[in-house]
PDB file of C-alpha atoms and ligand atoms in Angstrom:
ATOM      1  CA  UNK A  11      30.905  34.120 -45.476  1.00  0.00           C
ATOM      2  CA  UNK A  12      27.566  32.331 -45.666  1.00  0.00           C
ATOM      3  CA  UNK A  13      26.555  30.827 -42.313  1.00  0.00           C
ATOM      4  CA  UNK A  14      26.003  27.072 -42.135  1.00  0.00           C
ATOM      5  CA  UNK A  15      23.145  24.891 -40.994  1.00  0.00           C
ATOM      6  CA  UNK A  16      24.463  22.431 -38.412  1.00  0.00           C
ATOM      7  CA  UNK A  17      23.157  18.870 -38.359  1.00  0.00           C
ATOM      8  CA  UNK A  18      24.030  16.948 -35.230  1.00  0.00           C
ATOM      9  CA  UNK A  19      23.831  13.288 -34.200  1.00  0.00           C
ATOM     10  CA  UNK A  20      25.677  10.876 -31.934  1.00  0.00           C
ATOM     11  CA  UNK A  21      27.007   9.135 -35.049  1.00  0.00           C
ATOM     12  CA  UNK A  22      26.002   8.461 -38.643  1.00  0.00           C
ATOM     13  CA  UNK A  23      22.197   8.367 -38.123  1.00  0.00           C
ATOM     14  CA  UNK A  24      21.772  12.074 -38.842  1.00  0.00           C
ATOM     15  CA  UNK A  25      23.350  11.618 -42.276  1.00  0.00           C
ATOM     16  CA  UNK A  26      19.957  10.226 -43.351  1.00  0.00           C
ATOM     17  CA  UNK A  27      18.585  13.715 -42.594  1.00  0.00           C
ATOM     18  CA  UNK A  28      21.554  15.525 -44.153  1.00  0.00           C
ATOM     19  CA  UNK A  29      21.055  13.503 -47.343  1.00  0.00           C
ATOM     20  CA  UNK A  30      17.491  14.837 -47.688  1.00  0.00           C
ATOM     21  CA  UNK A  31      18.452  18.352 -46.557  1.00  0.00           C
ATOM     22  CA  UNK A  32      21.231  18.869 -49.142  1.00  0.00           C
ATOM     23  CA  UNK A  33      18.823  17.778 -51.883  1.00  0.00           C
ATOM     24  CA  UNK A  34      16.120  20.162 -50.708  1.00  0.00           C
ATOM     25  CA  UNK A  35      18.519  23.064 -49.999  1.00  0.00           C
ATOM     26  CA  UNK A  36      21.406  22.627 -52.475  1.00  0.00           C
ATOM     27  CA  UNK A  37      22.832  26.129 -52.074  1.00  0.00           C
ATOM     28  CA  UNK A  38      23.143  25.990 -48.274  1.00  0.00           C
ATOM     29  CA  UNK A  39      26.377  25.212 -46.438  1.00  0.00           C
ATOM     30  CA  UNK A  40      26.078  22.397 -43.900  1.00  0.00           C
ATOM     31  CA  UNK A  41      28.141  21.266 -40.945  1.00  0.00           C
ATOM     32  CA  UNK A  42      27.661  17.636 -39.946  1.00  0.00           C
ATOM     33  CA  UNK A  43      28.739  16.903 -36.385  1.00  0.00           C
ATOM     34  CA  UNK A  44      28.871  13.287 -35.185  1.00  0.00           C
ATOM     35  CA  UNK A  45      29.716  12.746 -31.517  1.00  0.00           C
ATOM     36  CA  UNK A  46      31.755   9.663 -32.328  1.00  0.00           C
ATOM     37  CA  UNK A  47      33.581   9.672 -28.961  1.00  0.00           C
ATOM     38  CA  UNK A  48      30.296   9.103 -27.136  1.00  0.00           C
ATOM     39  CA  UNK A  49      28.059   7.101 -29.481  1.00  0.00           C
ATOM     40  CA  UNK A  50      25.743   5.360 -28.576  1.00  0.00           C
ATOM     41  CA  UNK A  51      23.584   7.820 -26.665  1.00  0.00           C
ATOM     42  CA  UNK A  52      20.514   5.629 -26.423  1.00  0.00           C
ATOM     43  CA  UNK A  53      21.848   3.334 -23.715  1.00  0.00           C
ATOM     44  CA  UNK A  54      23.288   6.110 -21.526  1.00  0.00           C
ATOM     45  CA  UNK A  55      21.637   8.141 -18.729  1.00  0.00           C
ATOM     46  CA  UNK A  56      19.863  11.367 -19.776  1.00  0.00           C
ATOM     47  CA  UNK A  57      22.134  13.713 -17.811  1.00  0.00           C
ATOM     48  CA  UNK A  58      25.260  12.246 -19.409  1.00  0.00           C
ATOM     49  CA  UNK A  59      23.757  12.657 -22.901  1.00  0.00           C
ATOM     50  CA  UNK A  60      22.695  16.214 -22.030  1.00  0.00           C
ATOM     51  CA  UNK A  61      26.312  16.993 -21.132  1.00  0.00           C
ATOM     52  CA  UNK A  62      27.678  15.515 -24.400  1.00  0.00           C
ATOM     53  CA  UNK A  63      25.107  17.397 -26.481  1.00  0.00           C
ATOM     54  CA  UNK A  64      25.859  20.615 -24.551  1.00  0.00           C
ATOM     55  CA  UNK A  65      29.575  20.329 -25.385  1.00  0.00           C
ATOM     56  CA  UNK A  66      28.875  19.658 -29.053  1.00  0.00           C
ATOM     57  CA  UNK A  67      26.457  22.563 -29.410  1.00  0.00           C
ATOM     58  CA  UNK A  68      28.877  24.959 -27.673  1.00  0.00           C
ATOM     59  CA  UNK A  69      31.433  23.950 -30.326  1.00  0.00           C
ATOM     60  CA  UNK A  70      28.912  24.447 -33.133  1.00  0.00           C
ATOM     61  CA  UNK A  71      27.964  27.880 -31.853  1.00  0.00           C
ATOM     62  CA  UNK A  72      31.623  28.897 -32.216  1.00  0.00           C
ATOM     63  CA  UNK A  73      31.386  28.046 -35.926  1.00  0.00           C
ATOM     64  CA  UNK A  74      28.728  30.760 -36.368  1.00  0.00           C
ATOM     65  CA  UNK A  75      25.774  28.617 -37.434  1.00  0.00           C
ATOM     66  CA  UNK A  76      22.369  29.973 -38.461  1.00  0.00           C
ATOM     67  CA  UNK A  77      20.304  26.950 -37.395  1.00  0.00           C
ATOM     68  CA  UNK A  78      20.812  23.635 -35.645  1.00  0.00           C
ATOM     69  CA  UNK A  79      19.066  20.380 -36.456  1.00  0.00           C
ATOM     70  CA  UNK A  80      19.374  17.753 -33.755  1.00  0.00           C
ATOM     71  CA  UNK A  81      18.992  14.807 -36.102  1.00  0.00           C
ATOM     72  CA  UNK A  82      18.866  12.434 -33.158  1.00  0.00           C
ATOM     73  CA  UNK A  83      15.714  11.431 -31.302  1.00  0.00           C
ATOM     74  CA  UNK A  84      17.662  10.521 -28.153  1.00  0.00           C
ATOM     75  CA  UNK A  85      19.537  13.852 -27.984  1.00  0.00           C
ATOM     76  CA  UNK A  86      16.299  15.724 -28.667  1.00  0.00           C
ATOM     77  CA  UNK A  87      14.553  13.859 -25.878  1.00  0.00           C
ATOM     78  CA  UNK A  88      17.342  14.535 -23.376  1.00  0.00           C
ATOM     79  CA  UNK A  89      18.482  18.038 -24.283  1.00  0.00           C
ATOM     80  CA  UNK A  90      16.355  20.119 -26.665  1.00  0.00           C
ATOM     81  CA  UNK A  91      14.379  22.038 -24.026  1.00  0.00           C
ATOM     82  CA  UNK A  92      17.522  23.176 -22.231  1.00  0.00           C
ATOM     83  CA  UNK A  93      19.328  24.108 -25.472  1.00  0.00           C
ATOM     84  CA  UNK A  94      16.425  26.253 -26.655  1.00  0.00           C
ATOM     85  CA  UNK A  95      16.675  28.281 -23.445  1.00  0.00           C
ATOM     86  CA  UNK A  96      20.424  28.794 -23.923  1.00  0.00           C
ATOM     87  CA  UNK A  97      20.771  29.713 -27.631  1.00  0.00           C
ATOM     88  CA  UNK A  98      19.082  32.242 -29.875  1.00  0.00           C
ATOM     89  CA  UNK A  99      19.513  30.443 -33.227  1.00  0.00           C
ATOM     90  CA  UNK A 100      16.635  28.144 -34.273  1.00  0.00           C
ATOM     91  CA  UNK A 101      16.963  24.592 -32.914  1.00  0.00           C
ATOM     92  CA  UNK A 102      14.985  21.870 -34.647  1.00  0.00           C
ATOM     93  CA  UNK A 103      14.571  18.518 -32.948  1.00  0.00           C
ATOM     94  CA  UNK A 104      13.660  15.059 -34.148  1.00  0.00           C
ATOM     95  CA  UNK A 105      10.668  13.176 -32.770  1.00  0.00           C
ATOM     96  CA  UNK A 106       9.280   9.731 -33.592  1.00  0.00           C
ATOM     97  CA  UNK A 107       6.599  10.231 -36.273  1.00  0.00           C
ATOM     98  CA  UNK A 108       3.801   8.752 -34.168  1.00  0.00           C
ATOM     99  CA  UNK A 109       1.109  11.180 -35.324  1.00  0.00           C
ATOM    100  CA  UNK A 110       1.212  10.459 -39.090  1.00  0.00           C
ATOM    101  CA  UNK A 111       1.665   6.755 -38.316  1.00  0.00           C
ATOM    102  CA  UNK A 112      -1.539   6.698 -36.231  1.00  0.00           C
ATOM    103  CA  UNK A 113      -3.395   8.648 -38.898  1.00  0.00           C
ATOM    104  CA  UNK A 114      -2.397   6.014 -41.441  1.00  0.00           C
ATOM    105  CA  UNK A 115      -2.956   2.988 -39.192  1.00  0.00           C
ATOM    106  CA  UNK A 116      -6.581   3.856 -38.358  1.00  0.00           C
ATOM    107  CA  UNK A 117      -7.731   1.323 -35.761  1.00  0.00           C
ATOM    108  CA  UNK A 118      -4.652  -0.856 -36.128  1.00  0.00           C
ATOM    109  CA  UNK A 119      -1.669  -0.623 -33.772  1.00  0.00           C
ATOM    110  CA  UNK A 120       1.572   1.333 -34.256  1.00  0.00           C
ATOM    111  CA  UNK A 121       4.969  -0.130 -33.391  1.00  0.00           C
ATOM    112  CA  UNK A 122       7.590   2.447 -32.384  1.00  0.00           C
ATOM    113  CA  UNK A 123      11.203   1.320 -32.602  1.00  0.00           C
ATOM    114  CA  UNK A 124      13.631   3.652 -30.809  1.00  0.00           C
ATOM    115  CA  UNK A 125      16.614   3.632 -28.491  1.00  0.00           C
ATOM    116  CA  UNK A 126      16.044   2.894 -24.784  1.00  0.00           C
ATOM    117  CA  UNK A 127      16.577   6.562 -23.898  1.00  0.00           C
ATOM    118  CA  UNK A 128      13.854   7.768 -26.272  1.00  0.00           C
ATOM    119  CA  UNK A 129      11.457   4.966 -25.282  1.00  0.00           C
ATOM    120  CA  UNK A 130      11.616   5.791 -21.569  1.00  0.00           C
ATOM    121  CA  UNK A 131      11.789   9.575 -22.118  1.00  0.00           C
ATOM    122  CA  UNK A 132       9.168  12.038 -20.956  1.00  0.00           C
ATOM    123  CA  UNK A 133       9.075  13.596 -24.454  1.00  0.00           C
ATOM    124  CA  UNK A 134       7.767  10.491 -26.232  1.00  0.00           C
ATOM    125  CA  UNK A 135       5.456   9.596 -23.332  1.00  0.00           C
ATOM    126  CA  UNK A 136       3.821  13.024 -23.361  1.00  0.00           C
ATOM    127  CA  UNK A 137       3.501  12.973 -27.172  1.00  0.00           C
ATOM    128  CA  UNK A 138       1.716   9.608 -26.953  1.00  0.00           C
ATOM    129  CA  UNK A 139      -0.452  10.864 -24.102  1.00  0.00           C
ATOM    130  CA  UNK A 140      -1.492  13.992 -26.064  1.00  0.00           C
ATOM    131  CA  UNK A 141      -2.645  11.834 -28.974  1.00  0.00           C
ATOM    132  CA  UNK A 142      -4.959   9.971 -26.561  1.00  0.00           C
ATOM    133  CA  UNK A 143      -4.521   6.586 -28.254  1.00  0.00           C
ATOM    134  CA  UNK A 144      -2.001   4.988 -25.882  1.00  0.00           C
ATOM    135  CA  UNK A 145      -3.683   1.593 -26.212  1.00  0.00           C
ATOM    136  CA  UNK A 146      -2.707   1.474 -29.906  1.00  0.00           C
ATOM    137  CA  UNK A 147       0.988   2.276 -29.465  1.00  0.00           C
ATOM    138  CA  UNK A 148       3.663  -0.287 -28.663  1.00  0.00           C
ATOM    139  CA  UNK A 149       7.159   1.097 -27.986  1.00  0.00           C
ATOM    140  CA  UNK A 150      10.119  -1.211 -28.397  1.00  0.00           C
ATOM    141  CA  UNK A 151      13.793  -0.357 -27.792  1.00  0.00           C
ATOM    142  CA  UNK A 152      16.101  -1.580 -30.558  1.00  0.00           C
ATOM    143  CA  UNK A 153      19.531  -0.265 -29.473  1.00  0.00           C
ATOM    144  CA  UNK A 154      21.398  -3.038 -31.313  1.00  0.00           C
ATOM    145  CA  UNK A 155      20.817  -1.331 -34.670  1.00  0.00           C
ATOM    146  CA  UNK A 156      22.836   1.712 -33.582  1.00  0.00           C
ATOM    147  CA  UNK A 157      25.970  -0.429 -33.198  1.00  0.00           C
ATOM    148  CA  UNK A 158      25.453  -2.222 -36.511  1.00  0.00           C
ATOM    149  CA  UNK A 159      24.949   1.094 -38.346  1.00  0.00           C
ATOM    150  CA  UNK A 160      28.073   2.560 -36.741  1.00  0.00           C
ATOM    151  CA  UNK A 161      29.960  -0.493 -38.077  1.00  0.00           C
ATOM    152  CA  UNK A 162      28.561   0.363 -41.559  1.00  0.00           C
ATOM    153  CA  UNK A 163      26.833  -3.023 -41.534  1.00  0.00           C
ATOM    154  CA  UNK A 164      23.656  -2.230 -43.433  1.00  0.00           C
ATOM    155  CA  UNK A 165      22.788  -5.648 -44.801  1.00  0.00           C
ATOM    156  CA  UNK A 166      24.436  -8.763 -43.375  1.00  0.00           C
ATOM    157  CA  UNK A 167      22.902 -12.096 -42.307  1.00  0.00           C
ATOM    158  CA  UNK A 168      23.504 -10.998 -38.683  1.00  0.00           C
ATOM    159  CA  UNK A 169      21.620  -7.723 -39.035  1.00  0.00           C
ATOM    160  CA  UNK A 170      18.810  -9.427 -40.963  1.00  0.00           C
ATOM    161  CA  UNK A 171      18.580 -11.937 -38.103  1.00  0.00           C
ATOM    162  CA  UNK A 172      18.312  -9.135 -35.520  1.00  0.00           C
ATOM    163  CA  UNK A 173      15.444  -7.521 -37.429  1.00  0.00           C
ATOM    164  CA  UNK A 174      13.658 -10.852 -37.967  1.00  0.00           C
ATOM    165  CA  UNK A 175      13.899 -11.682 -34.247  1.00  0.00           C
ATOM    166  CA  UNK A 176      12.587  -8.277 -33.216  1.00  0.00           C
ATOM    167  CA  UNK A 177       9.618  -8.383 -35.568  1.00  0.00           C
ATOM    168  CA  UNK A 178       8.804 -11.902 -34.326  1.00  0.00           C
ATOM    169  CA  UNK A 179       8.099 -10.385 -30.869  1.00  0.00           C
ATOM    170  CA  UNK A 180       4.819  -8.861 -32.041  1.00  0.00           C
ATOM    171  CA  UNK A 181       1.705 -10.137 -33.775  1.00  0.00           C
ATOM    172  CA  UNK A 182       2.148  -8.178 -36.998  1.00  0.00           C
ATOM    173  CA  UNK A 183      -1.432  -8.843 -38.140  1.00  0.00           C
ATOM    174  CA  UNK A 184      -2.686  -6.314 -35.584  1.00  0.00           C
ATOM    175  CA  UNK A 185      -0.338  -3.504 -36.746  1.00  0.00           C
ATOM    176  CA  UNK A 186      -0.813  -0.849 -39.405  1.00  0.00           C
ATOM    177  CA  UNK A 187       2.416   1.142 -39.089  1.00  0.00           C
ATOM    178  CA  UNK A 188       5.990   1.027 -37.826  1.00  0.00           C
ATOM    179  CA  UNK A 189       7.801   4.186 -36.691  1.00  0.00           C
ATOM    180  CA  UNK A 190      11.585   4.443 -36.932  1.00  0.00           C
ATOM    181  CA  UNK A 191      12.231   6.566 -33.839  1.00  0.00           C
ATOM    182  CA  UNK A 192      16.005   6.678 -34.232  1.00  0.00           C
ATOM    183  CA  UNK A 193      17.789   8.113 -37.237  1.00  0.00           C
ATOM    184  CA  UNK A 194      20.250   5.202 -37.329  1.00  0.00           C
ATOM    185  CA  UNK A 195      17.320   2.835 -38.046  1.00  0.00           C
ATOM    186  CA  UNK A 196      16.509   4.608 -41.312  1.00  0.00           C
ATOM    187  CA  UNK A 197      19.394   2.739 -42.983  1.00  0.00           C
ATOM    188  CA  UNK A 198      17.417  -0.446 -42.277  1.00  0.00           C
ATOM    189  CA  UNK A 199      14.114   0.713 -43.712  1.00  0.00           C
ATOM    190  CA  UNK A 200      14.329  -1.694 -46.718  1.00  0.00           C
ATOM    191  CA  UNK A 201      15.134  -4.686 -44.481  1.00  0.00           C
ATOM    192  CA  UNK A 202      12.389  -3.781 -41.999  1.00  0.00           C
ATOM    193  CA  UNK A 203       9.877  -3.307 -44.821  1.00  0.00           C
ATOM    194  CA  UNK A 204      10.792  -6.743 -46.183  1.00  0.00           C
ATOM    195  CA  UNK A 205       9.806  -8.312 -42.858  1.00  0.00           C
ATOM    196  CA  UNK A 206       6.396  -6.606 -42.632  1.00  0.00           C
ATOM    197  CA  UNK A 207       2.997  -7.715 -43.917  1.00  0.00           C
ATOM    198  CA  UNK A 208       1.370  -5.961 -46.856  1.00  0.00           C
ATOM    199  CA  UNK A 209      -0.355  -2.720 -45.891  1.00  0.00           C
ATOM    200  CA  UNK A 210       1.956  -1.920 -42.960  1.00  0.00           C
ATOM    201  CA  UNK A 211       3.710   1.384 -43.640  1.00  0.00           C
ATOM    202  CA  UNK A 212       7.014   2.636 -42.214  1.00  0.00           C
ATOM    203  CA  UNK A 213       7.359   6.233 -40.966  1.00  0.00           C
ATOM    204  CA  UNK A 214      10.321   8.316 -39.812  1.00  0.00           C
ATOM    205  CA  UNK A 215      10.717  11.882 -38.555  1.00  0.00           C
ATOM    206  CA  UNK A 216      13.104  13.233 -41.215  1.00  0.00           C
ATOM    207  CA  UNK A 217      10.496  14.707 -43.555  1.00  0.00           C
ATOM    208  CA  UNK A 218       8.653  16.560 -40.784  1.00  0.00           C
ATOM    209  CA  UNK A 219      11.883  18.037 -39.418  1.00  0.00           C
ATOM    210  CA  UNK A 220      13.040  19.061 -42.902  1.00  0.00           C
ATOM    211  CA  UNK A 221       9.714  20.823 -43.503  1.00  0.00           C
ATOM    212  CA  UNK A 222      10.170  22.683 -40.200  1.00  0.00           C
ATOM    213  CA  UNK A 223      13.740  23.627 -41.126  1.00  0.00           C
ATOM    214  CA  UNK A 224      12.686  25.060 -44.501  1.00  0.00           C
ATOM    215  CA  UNK A 225       9.909  27.022 -42.785  1.00  0.00           C
ATOM    216  CA  UNK A 226      12.395  28.385 -40.239  1.00  0.00           C
ATOM    217  CA  UNK A 227      15.076  29.570 -42.684  1.00  0.00           C
ATOM    218  CA  UNK A 228      14.966  33.131 -43.971  1.00  0.00           C
ATOM    219  CA  UNK A 229      15.214  31.532 -47.440  1.00  0.00           C
ATOM    220  CA  UNK A 230      16.377  34.541 -49.490  1.00  0.00           C
ATOM    221  CA  UNK A 231      19.981  33.245 -49.517  1.00  0.00           C
ATOM    222  CA  UNK A 232      19.015  30.369 -51.743  1.00  0.00           C
ATOM    223  CA  UNK A 233      17.738  32.711 -54.446  1.00  0.00           C
ATOM    224  CA  UNK A 234      20.615  35.212 -54.330  1.00  0.00           C
ATOM    225  CA  UNK A 235      23.544  32.725 -54.262  1.00  0.00           C
ATOM    226  CA  UNK A 236      23.091  30.077 -56.901  1.00  0.00           C
ATOM    227  CA  UNK A 237      26.438  28.302 -56.134  1.00  0.00           C
ATOM    228  CA  UNK A 238      26.262  24.868 -54.567  1.00  0.00           C
ATOM    229  CA  UNK A 239      26.802  24.732 -50.833  1.00  0.00           C
ATOM    230  CA  UNK A 240      29.430  22.629 -49.113  1.00  0.00           C
ATOM    231  CA  UNK A 241      29.512  20.160 -46.215  1.00  0.00           C
ATOM    232  CA  UNK A 242      32.062  20.281 -43.397  1.00  0.00           C
ATOM    233  CA  UNK A 243      32.318  17.232 -41.142  1.00  0.00           C
ATOM    234  CA  UNK A 244      33.301  17.146 -37.478  1.00  0.00           C
ATOM    235  CA  UNK A 245      33.785  14.156 -35.277  1.00  0.00           C
ATOM    236  CA  UNK A 246      33.462  15.160 -31.580  1.00  0.00           C
ATOM    237  CA  UNK A 247      34.996  18.583 -32.295  1.00  0.00           C
ATOM    238  CA  UNK A 248      37.804  17.313 -34.525  1.00  0.00           C
ATOM    239  CA  UNK A 249      38.175  17.146 -38.301  1.00  0.00           C
ATOM    240  CA  UNK A 250      37.769  13.447 -39.170  1.00  0.00           C
ATOM    241  CA  UNK A 251      40.452  11.661 -41.184  1.00  0.00           C
ATOM    242  CA  UNK A 252      40.100  11.512 -44.964  1.00  0.00           C
ATOM    243  CA  UNK A 253      38.913   7.897 -44.940  1.00  0.00           C
ATOM    244  CA  UNK A 254      35.994   8.718 -42.628  1.00  0.00           C
ATOM    245  CA  UNK A 255      35.099  11.864 -44.599  1.00  0.00           C
ATOM    246  CA  UNK A 256      35.004   9.742 -47.763  1.00  0.00           C
ATOM    247  CA  UNK A 257      32.711   7.166 -46.108  1.00  0.00           C
ATOM    248  CA  UNK A 258      30.366   9.847 -44.759  1.00  0.00           C
ATOM    249  CA  UNK A 259      30.269  11.680 -48.096  1.00  0.00           C
ATOM    250  CA  UNK A 260      29.375   8.424 -49.804  1.00  0.00           C
ATOM    251  CA  UNK A 261      26.402   8.025 -47.445  1.00  0.00           C
ATOM    252  CA  UNK A 262      25.244  11.571 -48.202  1.00  0.00           C
ATOM    253  CA  UNK A 263      25.215  11.016 -51.945  1.00  0.00           C
ATOM    254  CA  UNK A 264      23.854   7.443 -51.805  1.00  0.00           C
ATOM    255  CA  UNK A 265      20.432   6.934 -53.351  1.00  0.00           C
ATOM    256  CA  UNK A 266      17.865   5.480 -51.020  1.00  0.00           C
TER     257      UNK A 266
HETATM  258  N1  LIG B  24      20.543   8.429 -33.890  1.00  0.00           N
HETATM  259  C1  LIG B  24      20.069   8.600 -32.559  1.00  0.00           C
HETATM  260  C2  LIG B  24      18.544   8.727 -32.511  1.00  0.00           C
HETATM  261  O1  LIG B  24      17.941   9.178 -33.457  1.00  0.00           O
HETATM  262  C3  LIG B  24      20.517   7.672 -31.461  1.00  0.00           C
HETATM  263  C4  LIG B  24      21.627   6.742 -31.622  1.00  0.00           C
HETATM  264  C5  LIG B  24      22.364   6.457 -30.320  1.00  0.00           C
HETATM  265  O2  LIG B  24      21.919   5.626 -29.511  1.00  0.00           O
HETATM  266  O3  LIG B  24      23.396   7.087 -30.160  1.00  0.00           O
HETATM  267  O4  LIG B  24      17.954   8.456 -31.489  1.00  0.00           O
END
């Protein structure tokens, strides 16, 4: 039996990665694991999130996976270093795409939206420090969008209001880029883009992580087995009910 690539998130955010991954690697089998019992991660302490991620990855290891993508910036921030010490399969993390955003923005500022956990985390702070342009980067927690995404509310007057209010907190004229540092926020890319001024570009980490995944995979499987791969869903270690599987599948096949 062909081994699967596991994609993990606290909830539905990582589906934005899965959607791109199944298009790029159509013959691979995927497992999508959402830790629905414990979402949101971003407002919880690091050690608690580390424990939840540890339990999920122990479950995924039992399924005999060939690679793990932590399609969650908060889980990556809290747990990736420890997981890499414990497991021998490749573990890809997700980081806010600050580097390409700065390259695009030039001398203008970069606004990084993330969860509270990612914003205060050592991982993002040291990334920003390494780039030596701290003065240009403004981090802003936006945990509310995790709850709205989990409620499958992708475009309501309430969610539009939340985004409008958040963007009103900064002087957009001084910004050149916005980074979506949480995979749940990617569902709101069109609404966020609508609220920005011309010339401000939105970045997320999915493409970079997908490139790393493709580089990591042995690759030969794809050529030898032309059949389409499948996706198995888990919700905190259980098989979700049919209604949830249908909703998640719809997100995977949705066009952006
Ligand atoms: N999707 C996760 C991320 O990329 C976090 C969502 C949560 O707070 O659980 O950070």
